[in-house]
CSV table of C-alpha atoms in Angstrom, one decimal:
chain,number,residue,atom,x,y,z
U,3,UNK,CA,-27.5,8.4,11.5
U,4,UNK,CA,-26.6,11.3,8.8
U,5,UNK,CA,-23.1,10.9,7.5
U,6,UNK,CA,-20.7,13.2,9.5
U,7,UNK,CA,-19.7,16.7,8.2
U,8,UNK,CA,-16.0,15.7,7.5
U,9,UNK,CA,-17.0,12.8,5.8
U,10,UNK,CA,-19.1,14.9,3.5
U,11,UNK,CA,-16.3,17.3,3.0
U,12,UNK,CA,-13.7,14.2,1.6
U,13,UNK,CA,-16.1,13.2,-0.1
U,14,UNK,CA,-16.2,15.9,-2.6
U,15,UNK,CA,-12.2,16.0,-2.3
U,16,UNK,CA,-12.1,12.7,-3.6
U,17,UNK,CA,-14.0,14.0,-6.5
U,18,UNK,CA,-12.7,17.4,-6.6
U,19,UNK,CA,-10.6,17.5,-10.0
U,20,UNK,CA,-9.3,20.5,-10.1
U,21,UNK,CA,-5.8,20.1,-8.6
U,22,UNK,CA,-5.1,17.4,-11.1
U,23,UNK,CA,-2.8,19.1,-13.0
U,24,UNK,CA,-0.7,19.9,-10.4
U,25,UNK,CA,-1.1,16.0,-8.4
U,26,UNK,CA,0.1,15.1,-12.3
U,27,UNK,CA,3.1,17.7,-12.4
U,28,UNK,CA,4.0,16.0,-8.6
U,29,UNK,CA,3.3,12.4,-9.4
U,30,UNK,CA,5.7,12.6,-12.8
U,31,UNK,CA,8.4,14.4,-10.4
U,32,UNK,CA,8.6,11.8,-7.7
U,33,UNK,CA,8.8,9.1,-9.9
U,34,UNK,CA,11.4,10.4,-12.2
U,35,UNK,CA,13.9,10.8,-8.7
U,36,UNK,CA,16.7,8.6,-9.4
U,37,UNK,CA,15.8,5.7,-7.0
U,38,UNK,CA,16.9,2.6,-8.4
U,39,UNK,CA,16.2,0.2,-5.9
U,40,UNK,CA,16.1,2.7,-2.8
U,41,UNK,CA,12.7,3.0,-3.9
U,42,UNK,CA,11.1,-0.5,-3.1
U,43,UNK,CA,13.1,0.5,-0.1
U,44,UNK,CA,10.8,3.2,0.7
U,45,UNK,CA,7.9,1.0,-0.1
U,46,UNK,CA,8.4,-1.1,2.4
U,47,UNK,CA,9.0,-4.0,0.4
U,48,UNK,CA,11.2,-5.4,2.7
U,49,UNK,CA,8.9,-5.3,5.9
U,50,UNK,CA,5.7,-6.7,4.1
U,51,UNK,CA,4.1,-3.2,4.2
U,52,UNK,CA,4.5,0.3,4.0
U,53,UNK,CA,7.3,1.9,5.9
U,54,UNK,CA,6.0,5.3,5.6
U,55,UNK,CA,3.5,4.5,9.0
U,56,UNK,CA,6.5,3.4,10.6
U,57,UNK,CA,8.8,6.6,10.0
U,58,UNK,CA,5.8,9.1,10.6
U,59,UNK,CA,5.9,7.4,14.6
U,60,UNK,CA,9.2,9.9,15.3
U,61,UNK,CA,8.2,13.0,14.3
U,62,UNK,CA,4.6,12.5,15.4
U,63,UNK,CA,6.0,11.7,19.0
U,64,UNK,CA,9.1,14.1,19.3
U,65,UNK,CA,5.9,16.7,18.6
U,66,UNK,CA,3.9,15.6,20.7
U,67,UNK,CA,6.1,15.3,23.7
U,68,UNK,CA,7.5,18.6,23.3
U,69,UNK,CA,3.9,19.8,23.4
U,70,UNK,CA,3.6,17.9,26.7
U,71,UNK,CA,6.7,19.6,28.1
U,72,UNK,CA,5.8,23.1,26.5
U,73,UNK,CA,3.1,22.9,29.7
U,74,UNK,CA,5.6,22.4,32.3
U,75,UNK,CA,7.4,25.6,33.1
U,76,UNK,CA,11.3,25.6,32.7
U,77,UNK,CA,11.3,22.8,30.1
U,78,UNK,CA,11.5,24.9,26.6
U,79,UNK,CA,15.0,23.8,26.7
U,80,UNK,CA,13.5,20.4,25.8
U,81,UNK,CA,11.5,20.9,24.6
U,82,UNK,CA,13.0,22.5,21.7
U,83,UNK,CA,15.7,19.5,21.5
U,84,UNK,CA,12.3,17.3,20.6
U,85,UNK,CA,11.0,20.2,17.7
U,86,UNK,CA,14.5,19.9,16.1
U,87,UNK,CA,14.4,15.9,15.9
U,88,UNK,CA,10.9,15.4,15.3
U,89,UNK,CA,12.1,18.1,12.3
U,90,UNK,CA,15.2,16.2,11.5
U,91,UNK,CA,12.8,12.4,11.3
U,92,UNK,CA,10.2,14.7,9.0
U,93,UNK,CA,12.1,14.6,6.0
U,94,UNK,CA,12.8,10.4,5.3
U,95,UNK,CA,9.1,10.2,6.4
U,96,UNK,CA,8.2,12.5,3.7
U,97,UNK,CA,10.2,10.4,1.1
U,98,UNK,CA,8.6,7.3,2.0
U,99,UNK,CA,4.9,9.2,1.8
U,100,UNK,CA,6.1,10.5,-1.6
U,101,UNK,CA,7.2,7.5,-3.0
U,102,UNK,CA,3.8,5.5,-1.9
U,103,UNK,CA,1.7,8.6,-3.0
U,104,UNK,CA,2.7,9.0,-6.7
U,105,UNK,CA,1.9,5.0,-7.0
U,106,UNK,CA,-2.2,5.7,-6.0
U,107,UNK,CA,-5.1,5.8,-7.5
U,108,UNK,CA,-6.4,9.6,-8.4
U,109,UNK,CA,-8.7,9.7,-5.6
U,110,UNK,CA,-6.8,8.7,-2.9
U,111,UNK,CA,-4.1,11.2,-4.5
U,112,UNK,CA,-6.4,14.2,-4.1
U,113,UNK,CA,-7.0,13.4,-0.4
U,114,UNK,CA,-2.8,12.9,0.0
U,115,UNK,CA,-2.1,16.0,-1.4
U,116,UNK,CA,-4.3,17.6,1.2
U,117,UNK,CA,-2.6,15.3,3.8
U,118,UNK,CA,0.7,16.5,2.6
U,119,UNK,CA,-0.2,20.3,2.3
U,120,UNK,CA,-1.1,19.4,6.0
U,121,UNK,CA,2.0,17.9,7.4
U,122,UNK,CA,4.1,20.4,5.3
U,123,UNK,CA,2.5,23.2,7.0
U,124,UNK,CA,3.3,21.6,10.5
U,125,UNK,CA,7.0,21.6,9.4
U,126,UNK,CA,7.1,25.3,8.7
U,127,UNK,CA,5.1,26.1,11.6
U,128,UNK,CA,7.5,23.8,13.8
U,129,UNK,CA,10.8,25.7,12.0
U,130,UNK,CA,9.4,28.6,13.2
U,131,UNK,CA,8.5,27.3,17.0
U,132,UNK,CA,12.5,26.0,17.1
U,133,UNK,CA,13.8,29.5,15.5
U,134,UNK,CA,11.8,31.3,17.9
U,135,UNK,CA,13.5,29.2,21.2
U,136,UNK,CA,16.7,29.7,19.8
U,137,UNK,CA,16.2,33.5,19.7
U,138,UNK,CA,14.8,33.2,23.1
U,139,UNK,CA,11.3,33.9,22.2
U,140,UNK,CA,10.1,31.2,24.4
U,141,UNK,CA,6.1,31.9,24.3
U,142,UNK,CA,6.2,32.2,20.5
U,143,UNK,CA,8.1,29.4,20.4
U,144,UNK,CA,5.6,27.3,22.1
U,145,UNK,CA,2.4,29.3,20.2
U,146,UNK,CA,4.3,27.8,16.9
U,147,UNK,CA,4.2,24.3,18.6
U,148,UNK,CA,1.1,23.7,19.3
U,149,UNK,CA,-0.3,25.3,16.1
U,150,UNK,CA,2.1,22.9,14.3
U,151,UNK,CA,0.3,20.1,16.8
U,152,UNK,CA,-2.8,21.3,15.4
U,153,UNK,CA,-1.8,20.5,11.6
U,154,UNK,CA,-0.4,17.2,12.6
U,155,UNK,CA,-3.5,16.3,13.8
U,156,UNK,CA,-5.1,17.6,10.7
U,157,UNK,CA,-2.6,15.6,8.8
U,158,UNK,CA,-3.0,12.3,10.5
U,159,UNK,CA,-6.4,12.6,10.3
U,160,UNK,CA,-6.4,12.4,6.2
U,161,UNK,CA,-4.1,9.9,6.6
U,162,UNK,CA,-6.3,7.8,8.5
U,163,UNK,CA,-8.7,8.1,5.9
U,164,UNK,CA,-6.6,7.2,2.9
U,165,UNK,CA,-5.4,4.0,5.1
U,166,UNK,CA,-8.7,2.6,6.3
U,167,UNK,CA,-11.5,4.1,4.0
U,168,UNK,CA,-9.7,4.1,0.8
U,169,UNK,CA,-7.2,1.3,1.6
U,170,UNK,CA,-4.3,2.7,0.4
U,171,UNK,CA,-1.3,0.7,1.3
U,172,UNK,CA,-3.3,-2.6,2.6
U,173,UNK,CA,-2.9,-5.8,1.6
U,174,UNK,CA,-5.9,-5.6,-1.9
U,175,UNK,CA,-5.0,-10.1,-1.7
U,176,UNK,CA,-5.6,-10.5,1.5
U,177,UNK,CA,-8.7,-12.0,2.1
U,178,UNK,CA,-7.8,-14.6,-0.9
U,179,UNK,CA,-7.1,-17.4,1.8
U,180,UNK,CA,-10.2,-16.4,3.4
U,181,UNK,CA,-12.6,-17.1,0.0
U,182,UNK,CA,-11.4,-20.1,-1.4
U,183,UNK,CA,-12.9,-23.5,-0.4
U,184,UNK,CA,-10.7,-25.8,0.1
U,185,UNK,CA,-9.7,-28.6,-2.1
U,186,UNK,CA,-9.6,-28.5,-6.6
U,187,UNK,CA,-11.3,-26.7,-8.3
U,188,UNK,CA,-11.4,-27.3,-12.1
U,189,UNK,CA,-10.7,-24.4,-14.2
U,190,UNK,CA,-10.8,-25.3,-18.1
U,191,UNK,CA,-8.9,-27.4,-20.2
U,192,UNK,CA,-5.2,-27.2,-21.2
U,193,UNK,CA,-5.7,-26.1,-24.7
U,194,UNK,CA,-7.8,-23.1,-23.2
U,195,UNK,CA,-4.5,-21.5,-21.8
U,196,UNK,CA,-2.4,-20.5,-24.9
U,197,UNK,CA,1.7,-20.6,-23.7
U,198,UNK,CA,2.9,-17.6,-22.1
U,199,UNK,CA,-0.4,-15.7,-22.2
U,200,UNK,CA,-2.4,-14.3,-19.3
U,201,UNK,CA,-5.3,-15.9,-18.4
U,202,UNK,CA,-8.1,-14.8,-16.0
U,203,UNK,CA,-10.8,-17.9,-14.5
U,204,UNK,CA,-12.5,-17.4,-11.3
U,205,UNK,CA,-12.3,-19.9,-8.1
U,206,UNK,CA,-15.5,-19.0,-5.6
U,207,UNK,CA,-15.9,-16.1,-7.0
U,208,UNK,CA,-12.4,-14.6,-7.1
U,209,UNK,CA,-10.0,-13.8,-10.2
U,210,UNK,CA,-7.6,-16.3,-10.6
U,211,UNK,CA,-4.3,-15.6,-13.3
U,212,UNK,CA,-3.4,-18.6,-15.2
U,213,UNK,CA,-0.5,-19.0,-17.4
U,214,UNK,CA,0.6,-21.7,-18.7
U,215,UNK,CA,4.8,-22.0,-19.5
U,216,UNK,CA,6.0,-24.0,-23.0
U,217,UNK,CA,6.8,-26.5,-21.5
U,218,UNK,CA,3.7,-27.0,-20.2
U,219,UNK,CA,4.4,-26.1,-16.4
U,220,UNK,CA,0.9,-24.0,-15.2
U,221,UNK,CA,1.0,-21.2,-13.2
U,222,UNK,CA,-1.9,-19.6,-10.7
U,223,UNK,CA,-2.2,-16.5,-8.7
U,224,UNK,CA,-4.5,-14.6,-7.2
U,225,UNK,CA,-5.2,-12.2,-10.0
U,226,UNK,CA,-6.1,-8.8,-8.2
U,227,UNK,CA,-2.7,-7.0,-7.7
U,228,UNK,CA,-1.8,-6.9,-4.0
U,229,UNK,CA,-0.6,-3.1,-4.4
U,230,UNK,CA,-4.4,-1.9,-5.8
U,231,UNK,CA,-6.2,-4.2,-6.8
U,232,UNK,CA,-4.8,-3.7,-10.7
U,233,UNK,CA,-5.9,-6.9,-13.2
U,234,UNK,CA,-2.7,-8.9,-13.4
U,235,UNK,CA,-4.5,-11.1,-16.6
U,236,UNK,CA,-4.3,-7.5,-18.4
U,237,UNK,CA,-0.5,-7.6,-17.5
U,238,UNK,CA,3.0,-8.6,-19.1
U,239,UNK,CA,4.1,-11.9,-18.8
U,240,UNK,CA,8.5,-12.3,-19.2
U,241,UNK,CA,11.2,-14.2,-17.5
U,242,UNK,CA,8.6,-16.4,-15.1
U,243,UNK,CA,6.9,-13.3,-13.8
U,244,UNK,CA,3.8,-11.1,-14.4
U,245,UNK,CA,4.3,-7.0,-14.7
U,246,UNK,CA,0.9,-5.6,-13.0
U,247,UNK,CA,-0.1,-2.8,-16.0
U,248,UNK,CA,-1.7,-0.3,-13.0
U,249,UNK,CA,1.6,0.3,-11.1
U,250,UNK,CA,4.2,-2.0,-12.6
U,251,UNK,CA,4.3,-4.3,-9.9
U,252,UNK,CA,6.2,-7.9,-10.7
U,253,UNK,CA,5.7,-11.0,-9.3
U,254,UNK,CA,7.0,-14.3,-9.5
U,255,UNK,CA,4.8,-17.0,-11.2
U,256,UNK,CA,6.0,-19.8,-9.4
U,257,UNK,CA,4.7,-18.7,-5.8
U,258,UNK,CA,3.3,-15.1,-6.2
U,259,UNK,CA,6.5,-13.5,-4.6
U,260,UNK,CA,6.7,-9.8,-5.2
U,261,UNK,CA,9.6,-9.4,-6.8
U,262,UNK,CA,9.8,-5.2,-7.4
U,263,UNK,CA,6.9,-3.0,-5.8
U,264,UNK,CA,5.1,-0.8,-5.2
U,265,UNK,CA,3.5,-4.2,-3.8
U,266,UNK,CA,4.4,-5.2,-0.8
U,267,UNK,CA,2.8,-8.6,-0.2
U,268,UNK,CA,3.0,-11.6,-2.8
U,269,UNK,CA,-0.1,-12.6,-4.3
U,270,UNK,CA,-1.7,-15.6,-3.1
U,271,UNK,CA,-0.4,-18.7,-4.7
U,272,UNK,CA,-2.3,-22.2,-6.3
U,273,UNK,CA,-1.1,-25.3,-6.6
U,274,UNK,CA,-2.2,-26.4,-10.2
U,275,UNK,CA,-3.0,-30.5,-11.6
U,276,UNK,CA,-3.8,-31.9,-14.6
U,277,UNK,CA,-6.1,-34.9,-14.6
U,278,UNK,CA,-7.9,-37.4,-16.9
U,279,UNK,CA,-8.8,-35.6,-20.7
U,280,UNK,CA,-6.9,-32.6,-19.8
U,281,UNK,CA,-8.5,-30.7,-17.3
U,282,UNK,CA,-6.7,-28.5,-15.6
U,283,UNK,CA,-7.7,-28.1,-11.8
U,284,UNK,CA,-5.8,-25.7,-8.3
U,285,UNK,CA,-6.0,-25.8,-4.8
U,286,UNK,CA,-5.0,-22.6,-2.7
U,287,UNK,CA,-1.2,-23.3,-2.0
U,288,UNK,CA,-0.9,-23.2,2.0
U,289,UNK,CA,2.1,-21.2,3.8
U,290,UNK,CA,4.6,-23.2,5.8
U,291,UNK,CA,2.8,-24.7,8.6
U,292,UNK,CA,-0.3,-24.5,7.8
U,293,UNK,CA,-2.5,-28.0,8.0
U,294,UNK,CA,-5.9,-28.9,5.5
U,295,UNK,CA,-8.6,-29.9,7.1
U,296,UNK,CA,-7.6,-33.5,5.3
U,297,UNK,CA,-4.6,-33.5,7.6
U,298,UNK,CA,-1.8,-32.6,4.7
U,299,UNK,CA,0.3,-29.8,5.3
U,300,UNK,CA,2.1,-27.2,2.8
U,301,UNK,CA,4.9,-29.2,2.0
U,302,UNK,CA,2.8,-32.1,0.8
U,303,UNK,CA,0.6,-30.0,-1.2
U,304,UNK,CA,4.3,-28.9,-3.5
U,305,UNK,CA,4.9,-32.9,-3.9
């Protein structure tokens, strides 16, 4: 089968440079807006995952049943109540898109600008639709509605392809747990891990961080940021955590947590050993509950 027209079409938007400047001029905007920690709030951080999918759910479904109602006679009333929240709901849900947008990779920004170009056209044509039924011009009203429907569509359509064919916003650690074998795995020897320096090894295949403390404790995560994939070994290492260089993303050394976003999931912890002549060796630390196939648990694998 031939690859679909719209597929062909964001394609060449993902490679389309010439709105850079202006994605630039936005991106440098929305990340100078005096956040402070309101913006890991917008991240998501506190769910596990983005919130922006979450806050796009009200607007998207105060549109759509006002659309539903616009087809029953005598229920512009409504019907127009439904346009002014699913207005009202479209401005945090921009904030939260904003916020995750300006932390992408240029790519995936060239397809969200599109995306937001979309949605922000569905707001103007939905401001219309709800000035129009307040005037009384009910037909208008509902012609602005359902072209408004028409760009949310449009809209959630690019969004779908940001989320699922360029991952943006997923989980880039996920499938750590999936990868590793269980049991050690030997990594190098102490002396190769100079104090407080990133290191990067590889365990089955996947990039493993090691750092070791001056004291001597060792440290290893999953070294492929959570947020993008960005190479933590390449990173800033201060106070116990790493600073991912991409994004700025910091996590915690001891167990991966993420400690400021745009990550929203920790990175996938090891335990770490050292045996006989100084080889250092990690295991794949297990969450709470979870049982090796050798019967020990998580809580015996941290003793």
């Amino acid at each position: 089968m031939r690859q679909s027209r719209a597929l062909r079409l964001l394609d060449r938007l993902e490679r389309e440079p010439r709105a850079d400047k202006v994605i630039e001029a936005l991106r440098s905007g929305v990340r100078a807006l005096p956040l402070g920690r309101g913006r890991d709030l917008l991240h998501g951080r506190w769910i596990g995952h983005p919130v922006h999918p979450l806050m796009v759910q009200l607007p998207i479904g105060s549109w759509l049943s006002a659309a539903v109602l616009d087809l029953r006679p005598g229920r512009s009333r409504e019907a127009g109540l439904l346009v002014g929240v699913g207005l009202a709901a479209a401005v945090p849900a921009a904030l939260t898109g904003a916020v995750d947008w300006a932390e992408l990779h240029r790519q995936q920004m060239r397809v969200g600008l599109v995306h937001a170009l979309a949605n922000t056209a569905a707001v103007g044509l939905y401001s219309a639709s709800l000035a129009c039924r307040i005037k009384g011009r009910t037909a208008a009203g509902r012609t602005y509605g359902f072209l408004g429907l028409t760009a949310v569509g449009l809209g959630g359509f690019l969004g779908g392809h940001m989320a699922y064919r360029q991952a943006s916003g997923a989980n880039h650690a996920e499938e750590v747990p999936h990868v590793v074998t269980q049991g050690w795995h030997r990594i190098g020897t102490v002396d190769e891990f100079p104090a407080g320096r990133p290191v990067r090894r590889s365990v089955d295949d996947v990039p493993v961080l090691v750092v070791r403390e001056s004291g001597g404790t060792i440290h290893a995560l999953a070294e492929r940021c959570s947020h993008l994939a960005g190479p933590l070994a390449e990173g800033t290492v201060a106070d116990g955590c790493v600073q991912c260089p991409w994004h700025g993303s910091v996590f915690r050394l001891s167990d991966g947590w993420n400690v400021r976003g745009p990550a929203t999931a920790p990175q996938p912890a090891f335990d770490t050993r050292i045996v006989d002549g100084g080889h250092v060796e990690v295991r794949l630390r297990l969450r709470d509950g979870e049982v090796r196939r050798d019967g020990t648990g998580a809580e015996a694998a941290r003793t």
